[in-house]
Amino acid sequence: MTQIAPPPRQAPPASAEATGRRPDSAAVRTLVSPLTLASSRGKALYWIVFTLVVFAFAVAFLFPVYWMVSGAMKTPDELVQTPPTLIPKSWHIDAYADAWDLMDLPTHLWNTVVQAAGAWILQLVFCTAAAYALSKLRPAFGKVILGGILATLMVPAQALVVPKYLTIADLPLIHTSLLNDPLGIWLPAVANAFNLYLLKRFFDQIPRDVLEAAEIDGAGQLRTLWSILLPMSRPVLGVVSIFALVAVWQDFLWPLMVFSDTDKQPISVALVQLSQNIPLSVLIAAMVIASIPMVLMFLVFQRNIIAGISAGGTKG
C-alpha cells in the first residue's frame, strides 16, 4: 500500500520586529519619505525648514513685545513719525521713571494684586469644594446642578454686567453696597463655571480605589480632600490659578464699573483714566510695566501650565 507523504511544513511568517519592517496597518504617511530624510541633503533641508518656521513664529509673537518696549524709549516725535523707525535713534529710559511717578503705578499695581489674590483664593476654595462634591460625593440632582452651571457658559458675559452691577450696588437681604470695595471683584469671580468643570473632570479621573483606601484608614471627606486629592491635583490647580489671576488682571469693564474712586482702581482701568494729558511714550512705558508681572508669572509657572494641560488630557 502506497503511503502519501505529508506536505512539507511551511515556516510561519516572520514578524514585523524580526524583519525590521513596519506593518501596513501602522504605516505612517508623511510629506517627505523617511528615505529622503535619511540622506544628508534631506537632513539639511529638514533643519533649514524647521529653523525658518520656528524663527517666523518667534518673530510673530515677540515683535509686538519688542515694538512696545522700544516705543517707550523713543522721543514723542520719533514715535509718531512716518515711516516708523525699527530701532530708536536714541535710547531714552526716562519714560519708565515718569510713568512710575506720574501715573502712580505702585498704588494701582498694589490694588490689582489685592483684587487678583482675593479672587484667586476664594475661587480655589469654592470651586474645588464644589467640584469635589459633584465628582465624588454624588449629591442628589448632581447632574442637573452641573448642567445648570455649564449653561451659564452659554450666556454672553456682557449680558451679565447689568444684573451683577445691580446686585453689587445693593446686596440682597443685607442691602449693603460693595462699590469701591474689593469684595465687588472677589465675589463675582468665585462663580467660574469653566474652572469648576475643569476641576470636576480632573477629580473624575482619580480612581475610586484611592478614596476607598482613605475611607478604610478612617479619613473623613474633608481629610480625604485635603490630604489626598489636593496633593494629586497640583497640576490642574496650577492651571486654574493661572486662569483666575489672568482673568482679574486683564479685566477692564467690570472694575471700571465697580471702582469710581481713582485711588482704588486697578492698573487696567488706571491706564485709561490717567492717560489724558500723558505723553504717548510715557503711556507705553506704563503698559510695559503693567505687563511685567504676567510675563514673569508665565515664565515661572510654565511647567505647571504644561503639566496641568497634559494631566487634564490623560485618563487615570
CSV table of C-alpha atoms in Angstrom, one decimal:
chain,number,residue,atom,x,y,z
A,1,MET,CA,0.0,0.0,0.0
A,2,THR,CA,1.5,3.3,-1.1
A,3,GLN,CA,1.9,5.9,1.6
A,4,ILE,CA,1.4,9.5,0.7
A,5,ALA,CA,4.0,11.8,2.3
A,6,PRO,CA,2.6,14.8,4.2
A,7,PRO,CA,3.1,18.1,2.6
A,8,PRO,CA,6.2,20.0,3.9
A,9,ARG,CA,5.6,22.3,6.8
A,10,GLN,CA,5.9,25.9,5.9
A,11,ALA,CA,7.7,28.3,8.3
A,12,PRO,CA,5.4,30.8,10.0
A,13,PRO,CA,5.6,34.3,8.5
A,14,ALA,CA,8.3,36.4,10.1
A,15,SER,CA,7.1,39.1,12.5
A,16,ALA,CA,7.4,42.8,11.8
A,17,GLU,CA,10.0,43.0,14.6
A,18,ALA,CA,12.1,40.3,13.0
A,19,THR,CA,12.1,41.7,9.5
A,20,GLY,CA,12.5,45.2,10.7
A,21,ARG,CA,9.6,46.4,8.5
A,22,ARG,CA,6.6,48.2,9.8
A,23,PRO,CA,3.2,46.5,9.3
A,24,ASP,CA,0.9,48.1,6.8
A,25,SER,CA,-1.7,48.9,9.5
A,26,ALA,CA,0.9,51.0,11.3
A,27,ALA,CA,2.4,52.6,8.3
A,28,VAL,CA,2.8,56.4,8.6
A,29,ARG,CA,2.5,58.6,5.5
A,30,THR,CA,4.5,61.8,5.6
A,31,LEU,CA,5.1,64.6,3.2
A,32,VAL,CA,8.7,63.6,2.8
A,33,SER,CA,9.7,59.9,2.7
A,34,PRO,CA,11.9,58.6,5.5
A,35,LEU,CA,14.5,57.5,2.9
A,36,THR,CA,14.8,61.2,1.7
A,37,LEU,CA,15.1,62.4,5.3
A,38,ALA,CA,17.9,59.8,6.0
A,39,SER,CA,20.1,61.4,3.3
A,40,SER,CA,22.4,64.3,4.1
A,41,ARG,CA,20.6,66.6,1.7
A,42,GLY,CA,17.2,65.6,3.3
A,43,LYS,CA,18.5,66.3,6.8
A,44,ALA,CA,19.9,69.7,5.8
A,45,LEU,CA,16.7,70.6,4.1
A,46,TYR,CA,14.6,69.5,7.1
A,47,TRP,CA,16.6,71.6,9.6
A,48,ILE,CA,16.5,74.6,7.3
A,49,VAL,CA,12.7,74.5,7.0
A,50,PHE,CA,12.3,73.8,10.7
A,51,THR,CA,14.6,76.7,11.7
A,52,LEU,CA,12.7,79.1,9.3
A,53,VAL,CA,9.3,78.1,10.7
A,54,VAL,CA,10.4,78.5,14.4
A,55,PHE,CA,12.0,81.8,13.6
A,56,ALA,CA,8.9,83.1,11.8
A,57,PHE,CA,6.6,82.1,14.8
A,58,ALA,CA,9.1,83.7,17.2
A,59,VAL,CA,9.1,86.9,15.3
A,60,ALA,CA,5.3,87.0,15.0
A,61,PHE,CA,4.9,86.6,18.8
A,62,LEU,CA,7.9,88.6,20.1
A,63,PHE,CA,7.9,91.5,17.6
A,64,PRO,CA,4.8,93.3,19.3
A,65,VAL,CA,6.6,93.0,22.6
A,66,TYR,CA,9.8,94.5,21.2
A,67,TRP,CA,7.8,97.2,19.5
A,68,MET,CA,6.1,98.2,22.8
A,69,VAL,CA,9.4,98.1,24.8
A,70,SER,CA,11.3,100.1,22.2
A,71,GLY,CA,8.5,102.5,21.6
A,72,ALA,CA,8.7,103.7,25.2
A,73,MET,CA,12.4,104.6,24.6
A,74,LYS,CA,11.7,106.8,21.6
A,75,THR,CA,11.1,110.5,21.7
A,76,PRO,CA,7.4,111.6,21.2
A,77,ASP,CA,8.3,113.0,17.7
A,78,GLU,CA,10.1,109.8,16.6
A,79,LEU,CA,7.2,107.7,18.0
A,80,VAL,CA,4.6,109.3,15.6
A,81,GLN,CA,6.8,109.8,12.6
A,82,THR,CA,6.1,108.1,9.3
A,83,PRO,CA,7.6,105.7,8.3
A,84,PRO,CA,8.3,104.4,11.8
A,85,THR,CA,11.8,103.6,12.8
A,86,LEU,CA,12.6,100.0,13.7
A,87,ILE,CA,15.4,100.9,16.1
A,88,PRO,CA,15.2,104.1,18.2
A,89,LYS,CA,17.7,106.7,17.1
A,90,SER,CA,18.5,107.5,20.7
A,91,TRP,CA,17.5,105.4,23.7
A,92,HIS,CA,15.6,107.2,26.4
A,93,ILE,CA,14.6,105.3,29.6
A,94,ASP,CA,13.2,108.4,31.3
A,95,ALA,CA,9.7,107.4,30.2
A,96,TYR,CA,9.7,104.5,32.6
A,97,ALA,CA,10.5,106.6,35.6
A,98,ASP,CA,8.0,109.2,34.5
A,99,ALA,CA,5.3,106.6,34.2
A,100,TRP,CA,6.1,105.2,37.6
A,101,ASP,CA,5.7,108.6,39.2
A,102,LEU,CA,3.1,110.5,37.1
A,103,MET,CA,0.6,107.6,36.9
A,104,ASP,CA,1.1,106.4,40.5
A,105,LEU,CA,1.8,102.9,39.3
A,106,PRO,CA,2.8,101.4,42.7
A,107,THR,CA,-0.7,102.2,44.1
A,108,HIS,CA,-2.6,100.8,41.2
A,109,LEU,CA,-0.4,97.7,40.9
A,110,TRP,CA,-1.0,97.0,44.6
A,111,ASN,CA,-4.7,97.4,44.1
A,112,THR,CA,-4.5,94.9,41.2
A,113,VAL,CA,-2.5,92.4,43.3
A,114,VAL,CA,-5.1,92.6,46.2
A,115,GLN,CA,-8.0,92.1,43.8
A,116,ALA,CA,-6.4,89.3,41.9
A,117,ALA,CA,-5.2,87.5,45.0
A,118,GLY,CA,-8.5,87.6,46.8
A,119,ALA,CA,-10.4,86.4,43.7
A,120,TRP,CA,-7.8,83.6,43.2
A,121,ILE,CA,-8.1,82.3,46.8
A,122,LEU,CA,-11.9,82.4,47.0
A,123,GLN,CA,-12.2,80.8,43.6
A,124,LEU,CA,-9.8,77.9,44.5
A,125,VAL,CA,-11.7,77.3,47.8
A,126,PHE,CA,-15.2,77.3,46.5
A,127,CYS,CA,-14.6,75.8,43.0
A,128,THR,CA,-12.5,73.0,44.5
A,129,ALA,CA,-15.2,72.2,47.1
A,130,ALA,CA,-18.0,72.3,44.6
A,131,ALA,CA,-16.1,70.1,42.1
A,132,TYR,CA,-15.2,67.6,44.8
A,133,ALA,CA,-18.9,67.4,45.9
A,134,LEU,CA,-20.2,66.9,42.3
A,135,SER,CA,-17.5,64.4,41.4
A,136,LYS,CA,-17.0,62.2,44.4
A,137,LEU,CA,-19.9,62.8,46.9
A,138,ARG,CA,-22.5,62.4,44.1
A,139,PRO,CA,-25.3,64.6,45.6
A,140,ALA,CA,-29.0,64.3,44.6
A,141,PHE,CA,-29.7,66.1,41.3
A,142,GLY,CA,-26.0,66.5,40.8
A,143,LYS,CA,-26.2,66.2,37.1
A,144,VAL,CA,-29.0,68.8,37.0
A,145,ILE,CA,-26.9,71.2,39.1
A,146,LEU,CA,-23.9,70.6,36.9
A,147,GLY,CA,-26.0,71.2,33.8
A,148,GLY,CA,-27.3,74.5,35.2
A,149,ILE,CA,-23.7,75.6,36.0
A,150,LEU,CA,-22.5,74.8,32.5
A,151,ALA,CA,-25.5,76.5,31.0
A,152,THR,CA,-24.1,79.8,32.3
A,153,LEU,CA,-21.2,79.4,29.9
A,154,MET,CA,-23.7,79.9,27.0
A,155,VAL,CA,-24.7,83.4,28.3
A,156,PRO,CA,-22.6,86.2,27.0
A,157,ALA,CA,-20.5,88.0,29.7
A,158,GLN,CA,-21.9,91.4,28.5
A,159,ALA,CA,-25.4,90.3,29.3
A,160,LEU,CA,-24.5,89.7,32.9
A,161,VAL,CA,-22.9,93.1,33.6
A,162,VAL,CA,-26.1,95.0,34.4
A,163,PRO,CA,-27.5,92.3,36.8
A,164,LYS,CA,-24.1,91.9,38.5
A,165,TYR,CA,-23.9,95.7,39.0
A,166,LEU,CA,-27.4,96.0,40.4
A,167,THR,CA,-26.6,93.1,42.8
A,168,ILE,CA,-23.3,94.7,43.9
A,169,ALA,CA,-24.8,98.2,44.3
A,170,ASP,CA,-27.5,96.8,46.6
A,171,LEU,CA,-26.6,93.4,48.0
A,172,PRO,CA,-29.8,91.4,48.6
A,173,LEU,CA,-31.0,90.7,52.2
A,174,ILE,CA,-28.4,92.9,53.8
A,175,HIS,CA,-28.8,95.9,51.5
A,176,THR,CA,-25.1,96.8,51.5
A,177,SER,CA,-23.2,98.4,48.6
A,178,LEU,CA,-19.9,96.8,47.5
A,179,LEU,CA,-19.0,99.6,45.2
A,180,ASN,CA,-15.4,100.8,45.7
A,181,ASP,CA,-14.8,97.6,47.7
A,182,PRO,CA,-12.5,94.6,46.6
A,183,LEU,CA,-15.4,92.3,47.5
A,184,GLY,CA,-17.1,93.6,44.4
A,185,ILE,CA,-14.4,91.9,42.4
A,186,TRP,CA,-13.9,88.9,44.6
A,187,LEU,CA,-17.5,87.6,44.9
A,188,PRO,CA,-18.4,87.6,41.2
A,189,ALA,CA,-15.1,85.9,40.4
A,190,VAL,CA,-15.9,83.0,42.6
A,191,ALA,CA,-18.7,81.6,40.4
A,192,ASN,CA,-16.5,80.5,37.5
A,193,ALA,CA,-18.2,77.6,35.7
A,194,PHE,CA,-15.3,76.8,33.4
A,195,ASN,CA,-12.7,76.3,36.2
A,196,LEU,CA,-15.3,74.3,38.2
A,197,TYR,CA,-15.8,72.0,35.3
A,198,LEU,CA,-12.1,71.7,34.7
A,199,LEU,CA,-11.6,70.6,38.4
A,200,LYS,CA,-14.5,68.2,38.3
A,201,ARG,CA,-13.2,66.4,35.2
A,202,PHE,CA,-9.8,66.0,36.8
A,203,PHE,CA,-11.4,64.6,40.0
A,204,ASP,CA,-13.4,62.2,37.9
A,205,GLN,CA,-10.2,60.7,36.6
A,206,ILE,CA,-8.9,59.9,40.1
A,207,PRO,CA,-9.5,56.2,40.8
A,208,ARG,CA,-12.2,55.3,43.3
A,209,ASP,CA,-9.9,52.9,45.0
A,210,VAL,CA,-7.8,55.8,46.4
A,211,LEU,CA,-10.8,57.2,48.2
A,212,GLU,CA,-11.9,53.8,49.4
A,213,ALA,CA,-8.4,53.2,50.9
A,214,ALA,CA,-8.6,56.5,52.7
A,215,GLU,CA,-12.0,55.7,54.0
A,216,ILE,CA,-10.8,52.3,55.3
A,217,ASP,CA,-8.0,54.2,57.2
A,218,GLY,CA,-10.6,56.3,58.9
A,219,ALA,CA,-10.2,59.6,56.9
A,220,GLY,CA,-13.3,61.7,56.6
A,221,GLN,CA,-14.5,63.6,53.5
A,222,LEU,CA,-12.6,66.8,54.4
A,223,ARG,CA,-9.5,64.9,55.3
A,224,THR,CA,-9.6,63.0,52.0
A,225,LEU,CA,-9.9,66.2,50.1
A,226,TRP,CA,-7.1,68.0,51.9
A,227,SER,CA,-4.5,65.2,52.3
A,228,ILE,CA,-5.1,63.1,49.1
A,229,LEU,CA,-7.0,64.8,46.3
A,230,LEU,CA,-5.4,68.3,46.6
A,231,PRO,CA,-1.8,67.0,46.5
A,232,MET,CA,-2.7,64.9,43.5
A,233,SER,CA,-4.4,67.9,41.8
A,234,ARG,CA,-1.4,70.3,41.9
A,235,PRO,CA,-1.1,70.4,38.0
A,236,VAL,CA,-4.8,71.3,37.5
A,237,LEU,CA,-4.8,73.7,40.4
A,238,GLY,CA,-1.9,75.5,38.8
A,239,VAL,CA,-3.8,75.9,35.6
A,240,VAL,CA,-6.9,77.1,37.4
A,241,SER,CA,-4.7,79.6,39.3
A,242,ILE,CA,-3.3,81.0,36.1
A,243,PHE,CA,-6.8,81.4,34.6
A,244,ALA,CA,-8.1,83.1,37.7
A,245,LEU,CA,-5.2,85.5,38.1
A,246,VAL,CA,-5.0,86.5,34.4
A,247,ALA,CA,-8.8,87.0,34.2
A,248,VAL,CA,-8.8,89.5,37.0
A,249,TRP,CA,-5.5,91.2,36.0
A,250,GLN,CA,-6.7,91.9,32.4
A,251,ASP,CA,-10.3,92.7,33.1
A,252,PHE,CA,-11.4,96.3,32.3
A,253,LEU,CA,-15.1,96.8,32.1
A,254,TRP,CA,-16.2,95.3,35.5
A,255,PRO,CA,-13.5,97.1,37.6
A,256,LEU,CA,-14.4,100.3,35.8
A,257,MET,CA,-18.0,100.0,36.9
A,258,VAL,CA,-17.1,98.9,40.5
A,259,PHE,CA,-14.4,101.4,41.3
A,260,SER,CA,-15.3,105.1,40.8
A,261,ASP,CA,-12.6,106.1,43.2
A,262,THR,CA,-9.4,106.6,41.3
A,263,ASP,CA,-7.1,105.6,44.2
A,264,LYS,CA,-8.8,102.2,44.3
A,265,GLN,CA,-8.7,101.4,40.6
A,266,PRO,CA,-6.6,98.5,39.3
A,267,ILE,CA,-3.9,99.1,36.7
A,268,SER,CA,-6.0,98.2,33.7
A,269,VAL,CA,-8.5,101.0,34.5
A,270,ALA,CA,-6.0,103.5,35.7
A,271,LEU,CA,-4.0,103.3,32.4
A,272,VAL,CA,-7.1,104.6,30.6
A,273,GLN,CA,-8.3,107.1,33.2
A,274,LEU,CA,-4.9,108.8,33.7
A,275,SER,CA,-3.8,108.8,30.0
A,276,GLN,CA,-5.5,112.1,29.1
A,277,ASN,CA,-2.5,114.5,29.4
A,278,ILE,CA,0.3,111.9,29.5
A,279,PRO,CA,2.8,111.7,26.6
A,280,LEU,CA,2.4,108.6,24.4
A,281,SER,CA,5.9,107.3,25.3
A,282,VAL,CA,5.1,107.5,29.0
A,283,LEU,CA,1.8,105.7,28.5
A,284,ILE,CA,3.5,102.9,26.5
A,285,ALA,CA,6.1,102.6,29.3
A,286,ALA,CA,3.3,102.2,31.8
A,287,MET,CA,1.8,99.5,29.7
A,288,VAL,CA,5.2,97.7,29.7
A,289,ILE,CA,5.5,97.9,33.5
A,290,ALA,CA,1.9,96.6,33.9
A,291,SER,CA,2.6,93.6,31.7
A,292,ILE,CA,5.8,92.5,33.5
A,293,PRO,CA,4.0,90.6,36.4
A,294,MET,CA,2.0,88.4,34.0
A,295,VAL,CA,5.1,87.7,31.9
A,296,LEU,CA,7.1,86.7,35.0
A,297,MET,CA,4.3,84.5,36.2
A,298,PHE,CA,4.2,82.7,32.9
A,299,LEU,CA,7.9,82.2,32.9
A,300,VAL,CA,8.0,80.8,36.4
A,301,PHE,CA,4.9,78.6,36.2
A,302,GLN,CA,5.1,77.5,32.5
A,303,ARG,CA,6.0,73.9,33.6
A,304,ASN,CA,2.8,73.8,35.8
A,305,ILE,CA,0.7,75.0,32.8
A,306,ILE,CA,2.0,72.3,30.5
A,307,ALA,CA,1.7,69.7,33.3
A,308,GLY,CA,-1.8,70.7,34.0
A,309,ILE,CA,-2.9,70.6,30.4
A,310,SER,CA,-1.3,67.1,29.9
A,311,ALA,CA,-2.8,65.9,33.2
A,312,GLY,CA,-6.3,67.0,32.1
A,313,GLY,CA,-5.9,65.1,28.8
A,314,THR,CA,-4.8,61.7,30.3
A,315,LYS,CA,-7.1,59.2,31.7
A,316,GLY,CA,-6.3,57.9,35.2
